[in-house]
XYZ file of N, CA and C in Angstrom:
465
model
N 103.959 -139.717 -51.669
C 102.318 -139.467 -52.191
C 102.603 -138.186 -53.203
N 101.965 -138.035 -54.075
C 101.972 -137.020 -55.012
C 100.843 -135.827 -54.241
N 100.420 -134.891 -54.812
C 99.684 -133.815 -54.335
C 98.274 -134.584 -55.204
N 98.084 -134.991 -56.453
C 97.016 -135.763 -57.452
C 96.405 -136.644 -56.458
N 97.595 -137.645 -55.875
C 97.283 -138.787 -55.069
C 96.308 -138.635 -53.999
N 97.002 -137.249 -53.399
C 96.302 -137.032 -52.386
C 94.694 -136.428 -52.225
N 94.650 -135.739 -53.442
C 93.310 -135.057 -53.676
C 92.509 -136.342 -54.163
N 92.747 -136.892 -54.906
C 92.108 -138.132 -55.131
C 91.516 -139.363 -54.145
N 92.540 -139.589 -53.257
C 92.426 -140.536 -51.917
C 91.231 -139.626 -50.988
N 91.581 -138.494 -50.855
C 90.582 -137.752 -49.858
C 89.297 -137.569 -50.447
N 89.250 -137.338 -51.925
C 87.963 -137.119 -52.367
C 87.179 -138.509 -52.491
N 87.714 -139.291 -52.534
C 87.135 -140.959 -52.406
C 86.706 -140.977 -51.070
N 87.189 -140.844 -49.997
C 87.029 -140.791 -49.013
C 85.690 -140.234 -48.138
N 85.571 -139.120 -49.041
C 84.378 -138.315 -48.522
C 83.398 -138.514 -49.488
N 83.777 -139.600 -50.470
C 82.554 -139.773 -51.480
C 82.123 -139.382 -52.351
N 82.781 -138.155 -52.549
C 82.764 -136.862 -53.863
C 83.039 -137.367 -55.235
N 82.185 -137.262 -56.228
C 82.648 -137.537 -57.720
C 83.584 -136.370 -58.065
N 84.421 -136.164 -58.931
C 84.779 -135.327 -59.720
C 83.799 -133.810 -60.288
N 82.828 -134.553 -60.117
C 82.220 -133.328 -60.908
C 81.733 -132.755 -59.664
N 81.566 -133.299 -58.389
C 81.125 -132.751 -57.096
C 82.119 -131.742 -56.441
N 83.570 -132.656 -56.850
C 84.424 -131.853 -56.189
C 84.516 -130.148 -56.876
N 84.845 -130.672 -58.019
C 84.849 -129.464 -59.209
C 83.799 -128.434 -58.987
N 82.465 -128.815 -58.739
C 81.693 -127.731 -58.666
C 81.745 -126.674 -57.201
N 82.364 -127.417 -56.404
C 82.684 -126.921 -55.277
C 83.936 -126.370 -55.131
N 84.760 -126.411 -56.025
C 86.184 -125.470 -56.445
C 85.933 -124.632 -57.471
N 84.927 -124.498 -57.949
C 84.870 -123.803 -59.073
C 85.707 -123.800 -60.262
N 86.174 -124.812 -60.745
C 86.656 -125.795 -61.909
C 85.787 -126.728 -62.519
N 86.217 -127.133 -63.468
C 85.817 -128.243 -64.217
C 86.124 -129.529 -64.107
N 85.114 -130.746 -64.175
C 85.778 -132.120 -64.031
C 86.896 -132.252 -64.531
N 87.312 -131.661 -65.955
C 88.464 -132.383 -66.294
C 89.570 -131.702 -65.725
N 89.628 -130.248 -64.659
C 90.673 -130.082 -64.325
C 90.974 -130.634 -63.002
N 90.028 -131.203 -62.232
C 90.104 -131.939 -61.304
C 90.795 -133.423 -61.638
N 90.542 -134.033 -62.964
C 91.288 -135.102 -63.639
C 92.467 -134.923 -63.665
N 92.821 -133.595 -64.439
C 94.386 -133.370 -64.685
C 94.976 -133.279 -63.205
N 94.496 -132.799 -62.028
C 95.591 -132.639 -60.851
C 95.559 -134.250 -60.652
N 94.393 -134.745 -60.313
C 94.605 -136.282 -59.929
C 95.532 -136.909 -60.794
N 95.798 -136.810 -61.524
C 96.639 -137.463 -62.754
C 98.056 -136.845 -62.780
N 98.028 -135.628 -62.203
C 99.747 -134.917 -61.911
C 99.763 -134.360 -63.255
N 98.824 -134.332 -64.205
C 99.361 -133.376 -65.718
C 99.162 -131.904 -65.401
N 98.895 -131.477 -64.398
C 98.740 -129.872 -63.634
C 98.718 -129.780 -62.665
N 99.031 -128.758 -61.993
C 98.825 -128.335 -60.655
C 97.645 -127.277 -59.987
N 96.852 -127.427 -59.207
C 96.221 -126.387 -58.859
C 97.036 -124.657 -58.264
N 96.186 -123.613 -58.716
C 96.805 -122.482 -58.258
C 96.688 -122.219 -56.917
N 97.093 -121.271 -56.375
C 96.693 -121.044 -54.826
C 95.270 -120.946 -54.291
N 94.607 -120.428 -55.016
C 93.033 -119.998 -54.578
C 92.290 -121.165 -54.866
N 92.559 -122.159 -55.982
C 92.041 -123.368 -56.050
C 92.561 -124.301 -55.016
N 94.117 -124.140 -54.719
C 94.205 -125.123 -53.595
C 93.670 -124.811 -52.378
N 93.180 -123.596 -51.855
C 92.498 -122.844 -50.488
C 91.261 -124.040 -50.750
N 90.519 -123.634 -51.637
C 89.416 -124.172 -51.858
C 89.402 -125.668 -51.821
N 90.196 -126.143 -52.315
C 90.361 -127.874 -52.258
C 90.391 -127.978 -50.750
N 91.584 -127.413 -50.080
C 91.667 -127.565 -48.759
C 90.534 -127.809 -48.219
N 89.888 -126.564 -48.315
C 88.311 -126.401 -47.247
C 87.567 -127.307 -47.755
N 87.308 -127.571 -49.092
C 86.333 -128.803 -49.688
C 86.541 -130.120 -49.276
N 87.908 -130.459 -48.895
C 88.422 -131.910 -48.746
C 88.909 -132.057 -46.999
N 88.643 -130.903 -46.463
C 88.949 -130.841 -44.816
C 90.296 -131.387 -44.904
N 91.392 -130.892 -45.438
C 92.582 -131.543 -45.695
C 93.782 -130.212 -45.076
N 94.570 -130.226 -44.386
C 95.618 -129.275 -44.481
C 96.544 -129.466 -45.026
N 97.290 -130.848 -44.967
C 98.678 -130.913 -45.404
C 98.928 -130.616 -46.915
N 97.830 -130.233 -47.532
C 97.964 -129.787 -49.331
C 98.770 -128.556 -49.059
N 98.385 -127.348 -48.229
C 99.009 -126.387 -48.485
C 100.231 -126.486 -47.732
N 100.537 -126.962 -46.756
C 101.785 -127.021 -45.812
C 102.946 -127.810 -46.815
N 102.730 -128.751 -47.501
C 103.290 -129.513 -48.411
C 103.783 -128.355 -49.682
N 102.601 -127.741 -50.109
C 103.153 -127.002 -51.057
C 104.102 -125.530 -51.073
N 103.752 -125.575 -49.347
C 104.664 -124.278 -49.156
C 106.063 -124.786 -48.985
N 106.347 -125.835 -48.322
C 107.506 -126.231 -48.000
C 108.308 -126.391 -49.437
N 107.566 -126.718 -50.316
C 108.491 -126.992 -51.626
C 108.679 -125.540 -52.340
N 107.843 -124.706 -52.119
C 108.275 -123.402 -52.719
C 109.097 -122.789 -52.008
N 109.265 -122.889 -50.298
C 110.470 -122.348 -49.607
C 111.119 -123.220 -49.738
N 111.678 -124.107 -50.528
C 112.857 -124.550 -50.632
C 113.385 -124.294 -52.409
N 112.134 -124.204 -52.818
C 112.823 -123.440 -54.603
C 113.063 -122.136 -54.251
N 112.573 -121.358 -53.485
C 112.670 -120.010 -52.870
C 114.279 -119.639 -52.667
N 114.421 -120.525 -51.886
C 115.849 -120.337 -51.061
C 117.123 -120.819 -52.389
N 116.782 -121.716 -53.295
C 117.657 -122.401 -54.330
C 117.805 -121.165 -55.304
N 116.372 -120.228 -55.414
C 116.364 -119.351 -56.691
C 117.246 -118.246 -55.995
N 116.886 -117.480 -54.479
C 117.775 -116.594 -53.939
C 119.404 -116.770 -54.111
N 119.710 -118.084 -53.679
C 121.390 -118.169 -53.813
C 121.340 -118.560 -54.936
N 120.660 -118.677 -56.092
C 121.653 -118.927 -57.621
C 121.586 -117.029 -58.015
N 120.629 -116.729 -57.337
C 120.451 -115.203 -57.903
C 121.878 -114.548 -57.093
N 121.671 -114.496 -56.229
C 123.208 -114.056 -55.146
C 124.501 -114.477 -56.114
N 124.923 -115.518 -56.438
C 125.836 -116.138 -56.745
C 126.030 -115.692 -58.129
N 124.714 -115.837 -59.329
C 124.787 -115.113 -60.569
C 125.433 -113.690 -60.482
N 124.636 -112.792 -59.563
C 124.747 -111.551 -59.608
C 126.311 -111.099 -59.079
N 126.693 -111.827 -58.005
C 128.094 -111.628 -57.597
C 128.997 -111.608 -58.601
N 128.742 -113.059 -59.591
C 130.137 -113.041 -60.333
C 129.770 -112.217 -61.402
N 128.347 -111.871 -61.957
C 128.375 -111.155 -63.066
C 128.499 -109.689 -62.749
N 128.448 -108.992 -61.643
C 128.013 -107.697 -61.336
C 129.255 -106.895 -61.985
N 130.964 -107.131 -61.574
C 132.085 -106.706 -62.001
C 132.236 -106.301 -63.143
N 132.185 -107.377 -64.266
C 132.030 -107.433 -65.620
C 130.980 -106.513 -66.389
N 129.727 -106.881 -65.486
C 128.609 -105.917 -66.460
C 129.123 -104.670 -66.075
N 129.528 -104.388 -64.935
C 129.709 -103.010 -64.935
C 130.998 -102.151 -65.443
N 131.883 -103.267 -65.777
C 133.005 -102.790 -66.662
C 132.610 -102.783 -68.284
N 131.540 -103.827 -68.553
C 130.966 -103.684 -69.952
C 129.957 -102.116 -70.136
N 129.412 -101.618 -69.162
C 128.395 -100.311 -69.095
C 129.471 -99.261 -69.047
N 130.820 -99.038 -68.333
C 131.284 -98.137 -68.320
C 131.984 -98.305 -69.738
N 132.339 -99.220 -70.697
C 132.800 -99.064 -71.972
C 131.621 -98.548 -72.558
N 130.388 -98.825 -72.823
C 129.202 -98.336 -73.588
C 129.041 -97.297 -73.408
N 129.101 -96.629 -72.304
C 128.893 -95.141 -71.963
C 129.850 -94.185 -72.556
N 130.990 -94.843 -72.986
C 132.053 -94.035 -73.911
C 131.605 -93.728 -75.203
N 130.727 -95.147 -75.738
C 130.435 -94.696 -76.900
C 128.820 -94.604 -76.864
N 128.254 -93.726 -76.448
C 126.841 -93.769 -76.280
C 125.983 -93.682 -77.096
N 126.566 -92.385 -77.857
C 125.877 -92.036 -78.968
C 125.849 -92.720 -80.550
N 126.631 -93.734 -80.301
C 126.609 -94.610 -81.606
C 125.407 -95.137 -82.030
N 125.391 -95.185 -83.398
C 124.073 -95.919 -83.687
C 123.752 -97.292 -83.093
N 124.907 -98.006 -83.363
C 125.574 -99.521 -83.201
C 124.706 -99.751 -81.544
N 124.834 -98.977 -80.818
C 124.739 -99.129 -79.145
C 123.638 -98.565 -78.807
N 123.012 -97.384 -79.617
C 121.432 -96.971 -79.146
C 120.473 -97.965 -79.862
N 120.793 -98.645 -80.885
C 119.754 -99.559 -81.385
C 120.029 -100.723 -81.248
N 121.113 -101.368 -80.698
C 121.082 -102.987 -80.769
C 121.722 -103.308 -79.548
N 122.525 -102.463 -78.616
C 123.398 -102.900 -77.558
C 122.258 -102.616 -76.446
N 122.101 -101.369 -76.292
C 120.841 -101.111 -75.311
C 119.376 -101.871 -75.013
N 119.105 -102.047 -76.560
C 117.853 -103.262 -76.115
C 118.399 -104.676 -76.276
N 119.536 -105.197 -76.625
C 119.882 -106.180 -76.036
C 120.202 -106.244 -74.491
N 120.697 -105.186 -74.136
C 120.675 -105.315 -72.703
C 119.742 -105.446 -71.757
N 118.655 -104.691 -72.478
C 117.363 -104.663 -71.939
C 116.610 -105.965 -71.773
N 116.576 -106.691 -72.683
C 116.037 -108.141 -72.906
C 117.375 -109.346 -71.867
N 118.535 -108.811 -71.920
C 118.890 -109.572 -71.161
C 118.855 -109.431 -69.654
N 118.446 -108.157 -69.012
C 118.470 -107.940 -67.687
C 116.656 -108.384 -67.028
N 115.960 -108.068 -68.471
C 114.689 -108.658 -67.913
C 114.448 -110.190 -67.654
N 115.296 -111.029 -68.659
C 115.623 -112.325 -68.632
C 115.984 -112.746 -67.026
N 116.854 -111.924 -66.759
C 117.645 -112.116 -65.470
C 116.346 -112.187 -64.181
N 115.748 -110.863 -64.885
C 115.036 -110.696 -63.680
C 113.588 -111.654 -63.668
N 113.631 -112.557 -64.439
C 112.740 -113.496 -64.923
C 112.016 -113.776 -63.730
N 111.155 -113.397 -62.935
C 110.092 -113.927 -61.876
C 108.424 -113.866 -62.506
N 108.078 -113.313 -63.065
C 107.028 -113.528 -63.716
C 106.360 -114.851 -64.042
N 105.112 -114.696 -64.485
C 104.884 -115.958 -65.174
C 105.062 -115.895 -66.723
N 105.413 -116.940 -67.347
C 105.799 -116.682 -68.835
C 105.152 -115.917 -69.831
N 103.748 -115.721 -69.493
C 102.817 -115.002 -70.416
C 103.074 -113.332 -70.051
N 103.110 -113.178 -68.565
C 103.171 -111.767 -68.116
C 104.763 -111.350 -68.782
N 105.868 -112.056 -68.237
C 107.448 -111.834 -68.591
C 107.440 -111.342 -70.134
N 106.813 -112.151 -71.130
C 106.869 -111.707 -72.550
C 106.159 -110.207 -72.654
N 104.901 -110.137 -72.127
C 104.517 -108.698 -72.119
C 105.208 -107.793 -71.670
N 105.733 -107.740 -70.436
C 106.904 -106.805 -70.270
C 107.929 -106.662 -70.819
N 108.542 -107.837 -71.373
C 109.694 -107.706 -72.673
C 109.096 -106.900 -73.609
N 107.921 -107.269 -74.157
C 107.587 -106.510 -75.112
C 107.527 -104.969 -75.344
N 106.794 -104.494 -73.845
C 106.269 -103.342 -73.539
C 107.774 -102.345 -73.358
N 108.829 -102.996 -72.789
C 109.914 -102.518 -72.162
C 110.587 -102.021 -73.602
N 110.667 -102.750 -74.632
C 111.414 -102.734 -76.003
C 110.571 -101.352 -76.823
N 109.189 -101.729 -76.476
C 108.491 -100.727 -77.374
C 108.661 -98.830 -76.658
N 108.841 -99.112 -75.291
C 108.935 -97.991 -74.627
C 110.490 -97.550 -74.767
N 111.180 -98.230 -74.881
C 112.861 -97.892 -75.080
C 112.707 -97.021 -76.887
N 112.020 -97.700 -77.968
C 112.165 -97.017 -78.973
C 111.152 -95.893 -79.005
N 109.969 -95.759 -78.675
C 109.249 -94.668 -78.298
C 110.309 -93.144 -77.596
N 110.968 -93.987 -76.527
C 111.767 -92.542 -76.145
C 113.029 -92.458 -76.962
N 113.387 -93.105 -78.039
C 114.638 -92.813 -78.945
C 113.677 -91.773 -79.699
N 112.436 -92.302 -79.938
C 112.015 -91.246 -81.119
C 111.752 -90.035 -80.582
N 111.403 -89.579 -79.623
C 110.809 -88.585 -78.695
C 112.013 -88.079 -78.470
N 113.068 -88.502 -78.280
C 114.404 -87.863 -77.609
C 115.342 -88.068 -78.650
N 115.576 -88.046 -79.767
C 116.501 -88.125 -80.936
C 118.009 -88.114 -80.341
N 118.937 -88.883 -81.482
C 120.380 -88.894 -80.901
C 120.860 -87.720 -80.577
N 120.871 -86.781 -81.057
C 121.595 -85.671 -81.014
C 121.141 -84.673 -80.014
N 119.924 -85.125 -79.651
C 119.499 -84.506 -78.149
C 119.792 -85.018 -77.163
N 120.633 -86.377 -76.788
C 120.739 -87.151 -75.722
C 121.125 -86.299 -74.775
N 120.575 -86.625 -73.165
C 121.067 -86.080 -72.246
C 122.449 -85.948 -71.642
N 123.152 -87.213 -71.780
C 124.494 -87.505 -71.771
C 125.386 -87.030 -73.039
N 126.475 -86.472 -72.627
C 127.619 -85.678 -73.326
C 128.729 -85.963 -73.053
């Protein structure tokens, strides 16, 4: 049974309309409909409010179990990915440091490395991820302007 089916079943059992449940959870009726149809999933705050409104404990437990499984898979993937890529990345870093002051490295290589690193560390929501990525690139170029190439700290 999906989460949406559980929400619908419990709502009907309690004799609530979608609008009444929406009022209790502080969302729109359309949002409740989307949850019941499986078109979207409630966030954690809404899930807690649903749990209280529907007097239903299994929703959070089921969601937490799935989140734990996904977290374990993500951690294992990260460990393998990091373990396999760490040595080659370290070797690339050493080669880049030798040619640190060239414009190609300064304006293409390092921003590309920042983008790859940020992509690898992608644990934020999509919107927050792009905001952090853009801010990181802007910060880098701002530092490049403030500290010109000929005044680099690494010699």
